[in-house]
Short mmCIF file of C-alpha atoms and ligand atoms in Angstrom, two decimals:
data_model
loop_
_atom_site.label_atom_id
_atom_site.label_comp_id
_atom_site.label_asym_id
_atom_site.label_seq_id
_atom_site.Cartn_x
_atom_site.Cartn_y
_atom_site.Cartn_z
CA MET U 1 103.71 114.44 -0.96
CA LYS U 2 104.66 116.36 2.18
CA LEU U 3 105.18 114.40 5.41
CA LEU U 4 105.41 115.54 8.98
CA VAL U 5 107.52 113.06 10.94
CA THR U 6 107.44 113.59 14.71
CA GLY U 7 110.35 112.26 16.75
CA GLY U 8 112.48 111.94 13.63
CA ALA U 9 115.72 112.43 15.57
CA GLY U 10 115.10 109.29 17.61
CA PHE U 11 115.99 105.69 16.79
CA ILE U 12 113.12 104.54 14.58
CA GLY U 13 112.19 108.02 13.36
CA SER U 14 115.69 108.69 11.98
CA ASN U 15 115.83 105.26 10.33
CA PHE U 16 112.40 106.00 8.83
CA ILE U 17 113.47 109.39 7.43
CA LEU U 18 116.61 107.86 5.86
CA TYR U 19 114.49 105.03 4.42
CA TRP U 20 111.79 107.35 3.05
CA MET U 21 114.09 109.96 1.51
CA ASN U 22 116.03 107.23 -0.24
CA LYS U 23 112.88 105.54 -1.59
CA TYR U 24 110.76 108.63 -2.36
CA PRO U 25 113.21 111.42 -3.29
CA ASN U 26 110.41 113.63 -4.64
CA ASP U 27 108.59 113.82 -1.31
CA SER U 28 109.44 116.41 1.31
CA ILE U 29 109.78 115.80 5.04
CA VAL U 30 109.41 118.07 8.03
CA ASN U 31 110.93 116.55 11.14
CA LEU U 32 109.47 117.94 14.38
CA ASP U 33 111.53 116.86 17.38
CA LYS U 34 112.12 118.34 20.83
CA LEU U 35 115.62 116.83 20.98
CA THR U 36 115.23 115.24 24.38
CA TYR U 37 118.10 113.08 25.63
CA ALA U 38 116.95 110.51 23.02
CA GLY U 39 117.01 112.82 20.00
CA ASN U 40 120.21 113.05 18.01
CA LEU U 41 120.56 115.01 14.78
CA GLU U 42 123.84 113.24 14.03
CA SER U 43 121.74 110.26 12.96
CA LEU U 44 120.40 112.42 10.10
CA ARG U 45 123.71 113.73 8.74
CA LYS U 46 123.11 112.03 5.38
CA VAL U 47 119.97 114.09 4.66
CA GLU U 48 120.33 117.27 6.70
CA ASN U 49 121.35 119.44 3.73
CA GLN U 50 118.78 118.14 1.28
CA LYS U 51 116.31 120.73 0.01
CA ASN U 52 113.31 118.50 0.65
CA TYR U 53 114.19 117.97 4.33
CA ARG U 54 113.52 120.46 7.13
CA PHE U 55 114.13 120.10 10.85
CA ILE U 56 112.01 122.00 13.39
CA LYS U 57 113.04 121.86 17.04
CA GLY U 58 109.78 121.80 18.92
CA ASP U 59 107.61 120.03 21.43
CA ILE U 60 104.54 118.09 20.28
CA CYS U 61 102.74 119.47 23.37
CA ASP U 62 103.21 123.03 22.05
CA ALA U 63 100.11 123.77 19.95
CA ASP U 64 101.75 126.70 18.11
CA ALA U 65 104.85 124.73 17.13
CA VAL U 66 102.68 121.84 16.00
CA ARG U 67 100.39 124.10 13.95
CA ILE U 68 103.37 125.59 12.12
CA ALA U 69 104.92 122.18 11.49
CA MET U 70 101.60 120.84 10.14
CA HIS U 71 101.30 123.54 7.44
CA LYS U 72 100.31 121.97 4.08
CA VAL U 73 101.18 118.49 5.33
CA ASP U 74 99.51 115.50 3.63
CA LEU U 75 100.64 112.73 5.95
CA VAL U 76 101.70 112.70 9.61
CA VAL U 77 103.85 109.81 10.82
CA HIS U 78 103.91 110.11 14.59
CA PHE U 79 106.90 108.55 16.36
CA ALA U 80 107.64 111.18 19.04
CA ALA U 81 107.37 109.67 22.49
CA GLU U 82 109.11 108.96 25.72
CA SER U 83 109.96 105.36 24.89
CA HIS U 84 111.93 103.71 27.71
CA VAL U 85 110.05 101.53 30.22
CA ASP U 86 112.66 101.89 32.99
CA ARG U 87 112.54 105.69 32.76
CA SER U 88 108.73 105.54 32.98
CA ILE U 89 109.11 103.65 36.27
CA LEU U 90 111.53 106.27 37.62
CA GLY U 91 109.34 109.20 36.49
CA PRO U 92 105.96 108.67 34.79
CA ALA U 93 104.83 112.32 34.48
CA VAL U 94 106.73 113.21 31.30
CA PHE U 95 105.35 110.04 29.66
CA MET U 96 101.78 111.22 30.24
CA MET U 97 102.64 114.67 28.96
CA THR U 98 104.41 113.69 25.74
CA ASN U 99 102.68 110.43 24.87
CA VAL U 100 99.12 111.43 25.78
CA VAL U 101 98.86 115.25 25.73
CA GLY U 102 101.40 115.50 22.89
CA THR U 103 99.45 113.01 20.76
CA GLN U 104 96.19 114.85 21.45
CA THR U 105 97.81 118.18 20.52
CA LEU U 106 98.94 116.68 17.21
CA LEU U 107 95.51 115.19 16.53
CA ASP U 108 93.83 118.59 17.05
CA ALA U 109 96.31 120.25 14.69
CA ALA U 110 95.86 117.48 12.11
CA LEU U 111 92.09 118.06 12.13
CA GLN U 112 92.52 121.82 11.77
CA ALA U 113 95.04 121.44 8.95
CA LYS U 114 92.79 118.82 7.29
CA VAL U 115 95.68 116.38 6.85
CA LYS U 116 94.75 113.44 4.66
CA HIS U 117 96.22 110.76 6.91
CA PHE U 118 97.54 110.50 10.48
CA HIS U 119 99.64 107.42 11.17
CA HIS U 120 100.32 106.56 14.81
CA VAL U 121 103.33 104.38 15.68
CA SER U 122 102.60 102.25 18.71
CA THR U 123 103.83 99.21 20.56
CA ASP U 124 102.96 95.61 21.41
CA GLU U 125 103.37 96.56 25.10
CA VAL U 126 99.81 97.96 25.17
CA PHE U 127 98.61 94.32 25.20
CA GLY U 128 100.48 93.44 28.40
CA THR U 129 102.33 90.17 28.82
CA LEU U 130 102.14 86.57 27.56
CA LYS U 131 103.01 83.41 29.50
CA LEU U 132 106.55 82.14 29.14
CA GLY U 133 106.62 78.93 27.11
CA SER U 134 103.11 79.40 25.65
CA LYS U 135 102.49 79.65 21.91
CA GLU U 136 100.04 82.52 22.33
CA LYS U 137 100.60 85.73 20.34
CA PHE U 138 99.20 89.24 20.42
CA HIS U 139 96.99 90.26 17.50
CA GLU U 140 94.78 93.19 16.47
CA GLN U 141 91.87 91.99 18.64
CA SER U 142 93.96 91.34 21.76
CA GLN U 143 92.65 93.07 24.84
CA TYR U 144 94.53 96.14 26.05
CA ASN U 145 96.33 95.40 29.32
CA PRO U 146 99.21 97.87 29.75
CA ARG U 147 101.33 97.22 32.85
CA SER U 148 103.94 100.01 32.96
CA PRO U 149 103.49 103.79 32.92
CA TYR U 150 105.08 103.76 29.44
CA SER U 151 102.66 101.21 28.00
CA ALA U 152 99.69 102.82 29.78
CA SER U 153 100.56 106.14 28.13
CA LYS U 154 100.92 104.49 24.72
CA ALA U 155 97.59 102.68 25.23
CA ALA U 156 95.93 106.01 26.03
CA SER U 157 97.42 107.50 22.85
CA ASP U 158 96.09 104.60 20.73
CA HIS U 159 92.59 105.15 22.14
CA LEU U 160 92.79 108.88 21.46
CA VAL U 161 93.81 108.30 17.84
CA ARG U 162 90.83 105.97 17.29
CA ALA U 163 88.51 108.40 19.11
CA TYR U 164 89.52 111.22 16.74
CA ARG U 165 88.47 109.09 13.79
CA THR U 166 85.16 108.04 15.34
CA THR U 167 84.27 111.48 16.70
CA TYR U 168 85.73 113.86 14.13
CA GLY U 169 86.37 111.68 11.08
CA LEU U 170 90.16 112.12 11.06
CA PRO U 171 91.67 109.52 8.68
CA ILE U 172 94.02 107.38 10.76
CA THR U 173 95.99 104.13 10.87
CA ILE U 174 97.87 102.57 13.78
CA THR U 175 100.72 100.06 13.89
CA ASN U 176 101.63 98.14 17.04
CA CYS U 177 105.15 96.82 16.74
CA SER U 178 107.47 94.58 18.75
CA ASN U 179 111.04 95.39 19.93
CA ASN U 180 113.19 96.98 17.25
CA PHE U 181 116.97 96.78 16.95
CA GLY U 182 119.49 98.29 14.55
CA PRO U 183 121.70 101.37 14.09
CA TYR U 184 121.11 104.66 15.95
CA GLN U 185 119.29 103.08 18.92
CA PHE U 186 119.91 104.90 22.18
CA PRO U 187 122.18 102.76 24.39
CA GLU U 188 119.69 102.56 27.26
CA LYS U 189 117.86 99.73 25.42
CA LEU U 190 119.04 96.15 25.87
CA ILE U 191 120.90 95.45 22.59
CA PRO U 192 122.87 98.72 22.30
CA LEU U 193 123.39 98.84 26.06
CA ALA U 194 124.90 95.34 26.09
CA THR U 195 126.99 96.01 22.98
CA THR U 196 128.41 99.35 24.10
CA ASN U 197 129.01 98.19 27.69
CA LEU U 198 131.00 95.22 26.37
CA LEU U 199 132.93 97.46 23.98
CA GLU U 200 133.81 99.65 26.98
CA GLY U 201 134.89 96.62 29.04
CA LYS U 202 131.90 96.95 31.39
CA LYS U 203 129.47 94.30 32.56
CA VAL U 204 125.97 93.85 31.11
CA PRO U 205 123.13 94.11 33.65
CA VAL U 206 120.55 91.35 33.05
CA TYR U 207 117.27 91.76 34.93
CA GLY U 208 116.18 88.83 37.11
CA GLU U 209 117.26 85.54 35.55
CA GLY U 210 117.13 86.90 32.00
CA ASN U 211 114.42 84.46 30.92
CA GLN U 212 112.04 87.07 29.48
CA VAL U 213 111.32 86.91 25.75
CA ARG U 214 111.01 89.72 23.22
CA ASP U 215 109.96 89.51 19.54
CA TRP U 216 112.95 91.24 17.93
CA LEU U 217 112.49 93.06 14.62
CA TYR U 218 115.18 94.75 12.54
CA VAL U 219 114.30 98.45 12.27
CA SER U 220 114.18 98.66 8.45
CA ASP U 221 111.51 95.93 8.43
CA HIS U 222 109.45 98.21 10.69
CA CYS U 223 110.00 101.20 8.35
CA ARG U 224 108.86 99.10 5.37
CA ALA U 225 105.74 98.01 7.26
CA ILE U 226 104.83 101.64 8.04
CA ASP U 227 105.44 102.52 4.37
CA LEU U 228 102.95 99.83 3.27
CA VAL U 229 100.37 100.85 5.87
CA VAL U 230 100.45 104.53 4.97
CA LYS U 231 100.31 103.78 1.24
CA LYS U 232 97.88 100.84 1.18
CA GLY U 233 96.40 100.40 4.66
CA LYS U 234 92.71 100.98 5.28
CA ASN U 235 91.47 104.07 7.09
CA GLY U 236 90.79 103.30 10.75
CA GLU U 237 92.69 100.00 10.77
CA THR U 238 95.34 98.71 13.14
CA TYR U 239 98.17 96.43 12.01
CA CYS U 240 100.38 94.30 14.27
CA ILE U 241 104.04 94.00 13.29
CA GLY U 242 106.57 91.53 14.67
CA GLY U 243 109.76 89.61 14.00
CA GLN U 244 110.66 86.24 12.52
CA MET U 245 111.29 84.30 15.66
CA ASP U 246 109.84 83.59 19.02
CA GLY U 247 111.52 82.23 22.09
CA VAL U 248 114.95 83.87 22.36
CA THR U 249 115.45 84.98 25.97
CA ASN U 250 117.20 88.16 27.09
CA LEU U 251 120.03 86.06 28.48
CA GLN U 252 120.47 84.31 25.13
CA VAL U 253 120.49 87.69 23.35
CA VAL U 254 123.20 89.00 25.68
CA LYS U 255 125.23 85.79 25.30
CA LYS U 256 125.04 86.11 21.50
CA ILE U 257 126.33 89.70 21.70
CA ALA U 258 129.11 88.69 24.11
CA LYS U 259 130.17 85.89 21.76
CA LEU U 260 130.22 88.26 18.77
CA LEU U 261 132.56 90.53 20.75
CA GLY U 262 134.79 87.69 21.99
CA LYS U 263 133.67 88.01 25.64
CA ASP U 264 132.71 85.25 28.01
CA GLN U 265 129.87 84.94 30.51
CA SER U 266 131.81 86.67 33.27
CA ALA U 267 130.77 89.90 31.51
CA ILE U 268 127.14 89.25 32.49
CA GLU U 269 125.80 90.53 35.80
CA PHE U 270 122.38 89.45 37.09
CA VAL U 271 120.66 92.40 38.77
CA LYS U 272 117.35 93.08 40.50
CA ASP U 273 114.38 92.58 38.20
CA ARG U 274 112.36 95.41 36.60
CA PRO U 275 109.14 95.99 38.64
CA GLY U 276 106.10 94.57 36.79
CA HIS U 277 108.42 93.09 34.16
CA ASP U 278 106.43 91.78 31.16
CA LEU U 279 107.55 88.19 30.61
CA ARG U 280 106.99 87.56 26.95
CA TYR U 281 105.93 89.45 23.81
CA ALA U 282 105.08 87.78 20.50
CA MET U 283 103.22 89.34 17.59
CA ASP U 284 100.93 87.63 15.09
CA TRP U 285 101.50 89.60 11.88
CA THR U 286 99.08 87.56 9.74
CA LYS U 287 96.84 90.55 8.98
CA ILE U 288 99.51 92.83 7.51
CA HIS U 289 100.94 89.85 5.61
CA ARG U 290 97.56 88.84 4.18
CA GLU U 291 96.31 92.35 3.36
CA LEU U 292 99.50 94.21 2.44
CA GLY U 293 102.03 91.47 1.69
CA TRP U 294 104.45 92.46 4.48
CA LYS U 295 106.71 90.04 6.31
CA PRO U 296 109.95 90.52 8.25
CA GLU U 297 112.90 89.98 5.94
CA HIS U 298 115.90 90.36 8.23
CA ASP U 299 116.75 87.33 10.37
CA PHE U 300 117.81 87.95 13.95
CA ASP U 301 121.27 86.35 14.07
CA THR U 302 122.62 87.91 10.85
CA TRP U 303 121.28 91.38 11.62
CA LEU U 304 122.24 91.27 15.27
CA ALA U 305 125.81 90.60 14.09
CA LYS U 306 125.60 93.52 11.61
CA THR U 307 124.18 95.77 14.34
CA VAL U 308 127.06 94.90 16.67
CA VAL U 309 129.51 95.75 13.87
CA TRP U 310 127.71 99.10 13.36
CA TYR U 311 128.23 99.99 17.05
CA LYS U 312 131.88 98.88 16.78
CA GLN U 313 132.37 101.16 13.78
CA ASN U 314 130.41 104.14 15.13
CA THR U 315 131.95 104.64 18.54
CA ASP U 316 131.85 108.45 18.12
CA TRP U 317 128.05 108.36 17.76
CA TRP U 318 127.37 106.37 20.93
CA LYS U 319 130.25 107.73 23.04
CA ARG U 320 128.85 111.24 22.71
CA VAL U 321 125.36 109.91 23.42
CA LYS U 322 126.58 108.02 26.49
CA SER U 323 128.06 111.07 28.17
CA GLY U 324 126.28 113.72 30.24
CA GLU U 325 122.65 113.06 31.10
CA TYR U 326 123.00 109.35 30.33
CA GLN U 327 125.60 108.84 33.06
CA GLU U 328 123.24 110.35 35.64
CA TYR U 329 120.40 108.11 34.45
CA TYR U 330 122.65 105.02 34.46
CA GLN U 331 123.73 105.63 38.08
CA LYS U 332 120.12 106.13 39.18
CA GLN U 333 118.80 103.10 37.30
CA TYR U 334 121.47 100.54 38.22
CA ARG U 335 123.06 101.72 41.50
CA ASN U 336 120.94 99.65 43.94
CA ARG U 337 120.32 96.62 41.78
P1 NAD P 1 113.36 107.17 20.88
O1 NAD P 1 113.24 107.36 22.34
O2 NAD P 1 114.63 106.67 20.30
O3 NAD P 1 113.05 108.55 20.14
C1 NAD P 1 112.00 109.38 20.53
C2 NAD P 1 112.17 110.72 19.81
O4 NAD P 1 111.06 111.56 20.18
C3 NAD P 1 113.43 111.49 20.20
O5 NAD P 1 114.06 112.02 19.06
C4 NAD P 1 112.93 112.60 21.11
O6 NAD P 1 113.73 113.77 21.08
C5 NAD P 1 111.55 112.85 20.52
N1 NAD P 1 110.63 113.43 21.51
C6 NAD P 1 110.40 113.02 22.78
N2 NAD P 1 109.51 113.84 23.38
C7 NAD P 1 109.16 114.76 22.45
C8 NAD P 1 108.26 115.86 22.48
N3 NAD P 1 107.56 116.17 23.57
N4 NAD P 1 108.12 116.61 21.35
C9 NAD P 1 108.84 116.30 20.23
N5 NAD P 1 109.71 115.29 20.16
C10 NAD P 1 109.86 114.52 21.26
O7 NAD P 1 112.14 106.24 20.48
P2 NAD P 1 112.06 105.05 19.38
O8 NAD P 1 112.59 103.82 19.98
O9 NAD P 1 112.59 105.56 18.11
O10 NAD P 1 110.47 104.90 19.28
C11 NAD P 1 109.73 105.70 18.37
C12 NAD P 1 108.26 105.35 18.50
O11 NAD P 1 108.05 103.98 18.23
C13 NAD P 1 107.68 105.59 19.90
O12 NAD P 1 106.39 106.11 19.74
C14 NAD P 1 107.65 104.21 20.52
O13 NAD P 1 106.62 104.11 21.46
C15 NAD P 1 107.39 103.35 19.30
N6 NAD P 1 107.90 101.97 19.35
C16 NAD P 1 109.20 101.73 19.66
C17 NAD P 1 109.68 100.42 19.63
C18 NAD P 1 111.13 100.11 19.93
O14 NAD P 1 111.48 98.93 20.03
N7 NAD P 1 112.02 101.08 20.06
C19 NAD P 1 108.83 99.38 19.30
C20 NAD P 1 107.48 99.67 19.01
C21 NAD P 1 107.04 100.97 19.01
O1 DAU P 2 108.05 95.88 22.67
C1 DAU P 2 108.23 97.14 22.11
C2 DAU P 2 108.94 98.02 23.11
O2 DAU P 2 110.28 97.56 23.16
C3 DAU P 2 108.90 99.49 22.77
O3 DAU P 2 107.56 99.93 22.82
C4 DAU P 2 109.73 100.30 23.76
O4 DAU P 2 109.77 101.65 23.35
C5 DAU P 2 111.14 99.73 23.77
O5 DAU P 2 111.90 100.39 24.75
C6 DAU P 2 111.12 98.23 24.05
O6 DAU P 2 110.72 97.97 25.42
P1 DAU P 2 111.45 96.85 26.32
O7 DAU P 2 111.24 97.19 27.73
O8 DAU P 2 111.08 95.48 25.87
O9 DAU P 2 112.99 97.12 25.84
P2 DAU P 2 114.36 97.17 26.64
O10 DAU P 2 115.44 97.23 25.62
O11 DAU P 2 114.33 98.20 27.70
O12 DAU P 2 114.41 95.76 27.36
C7 DAU P 2 114.37 94.56 26.62
C8 DAU P 2 114.38 93.41 27.62
O13 DAU P 2 115.67 93.38 28.27
C9 DAU P 2 113.37 93.58 28.74
O14 DAU P 2 112.85 92.29 29.07
C10 DAU P 2 114.17 94.14 29.89
C11 DAU P 2 115.55 93.54 29.68
N1 DAU P 2 116.69 94.36 30.13
C12 DAU P 2 116.74 95.67 29.70
C13 DAU P 2 117.78 96.50 30.11
C14 DAU P 2 117.82 97.92 29.65
C15 DAU P 2 117.70 93.84 30.94
O15 DAU P 2 117.65 92.64 31.27
N2 DAU P 2 118.73 94.64 31.32
C16 DAU P 2 118.81 95.96 30.96
O16 DAU P 2 119.75 96.66 31.38
#
């Protein structure tokens, strides 16, 4: 089978390529990635010289690049996106371009190339926010209620993907997943930001009082879920994916990381809250469990500790990533908070 993976130089995309090439060595993968600030080919060192792997530097909004990348492809797994909520607040335009127009460009090319299956990787953020302290969870029938430019652009892309099936008969599946963590995550996101700041002797900015809750999932559990959906999922269906636990606050996450690195609470700095901050996410993954037998297998505490060790052991990877453009972003994002 030949796969087109978009955004394969990013956090989840690179983990997915490593996972897939290890599990299905007879398949071939084309990785189409623009290499924005978030794309890093160093994450793919282990596979870059393999004959069944090819990298194409290109923009998913560029119809010609997409057409070439789609040649003789059986399955598209679409990760490419602008993915950081805070950046979408600072500058929404690129989110609309990549996440909406880019997805539509890919869908057109997939129709023309008659690909057998288009899988769209989406987020729980399209459903909005849950009350703190409630037991409520998002599920496949939850109403869309995006509240940031990022989640609004992802919601639009989900609707487009479904519309291409209804209107043109393109075979599709969608997964909506909760917050991932693990190796190769860009250090603008909470867990790698906290870990690398602490390793550099800097403070960790916690928004508001840090009482927001995320449904953390180790990245390889997400890759395995996508694997099951693309192999066994039903055409046109959506599957919600989430972690093993519910209720850990951002402050507790940061305290756990500080403890793992032998730091005390003086390393935590409370800063101005994110505008429109979603309070709580929690995913009900009953459907994918019942229909495809998936469940998260990596518990948060053990795999958080392993992730922190990975960042400790891979300082070259994140130090290079944290230079240049990232410094400018960091100053802009945190200077008046
Ligand atoms: P990321 O920001 O780490 O990586 C995004 C990748 O897309 C980068 O390699 C970047 O270069 C590439 N890219 C961006 N714009 C592009 C364009 N116009 N053309 C081609 N490539 C482009 O993102 P991630 O965290 O790996 O997320 C991947 C996908 O999963 C996204 O669609 C995101 O919405 C979704 N998702 C992420 C999470 C999470 O917790 N990180 C959870 C649920 C869903
Ligand atoms: O839920 C899935 C989503 O998870 C994905 O769709 C997004 O692509 C991904 O970025 C992530 O979004 P979040 O906004 O939840 O992730 P982030 O790591 O930015 O923030 C996690 C929580 O930590 C959130 O409540 C905001 C808070 N936070 C974040 C940063 C960067 C802080 O308190 N301080 C910080 O410096």
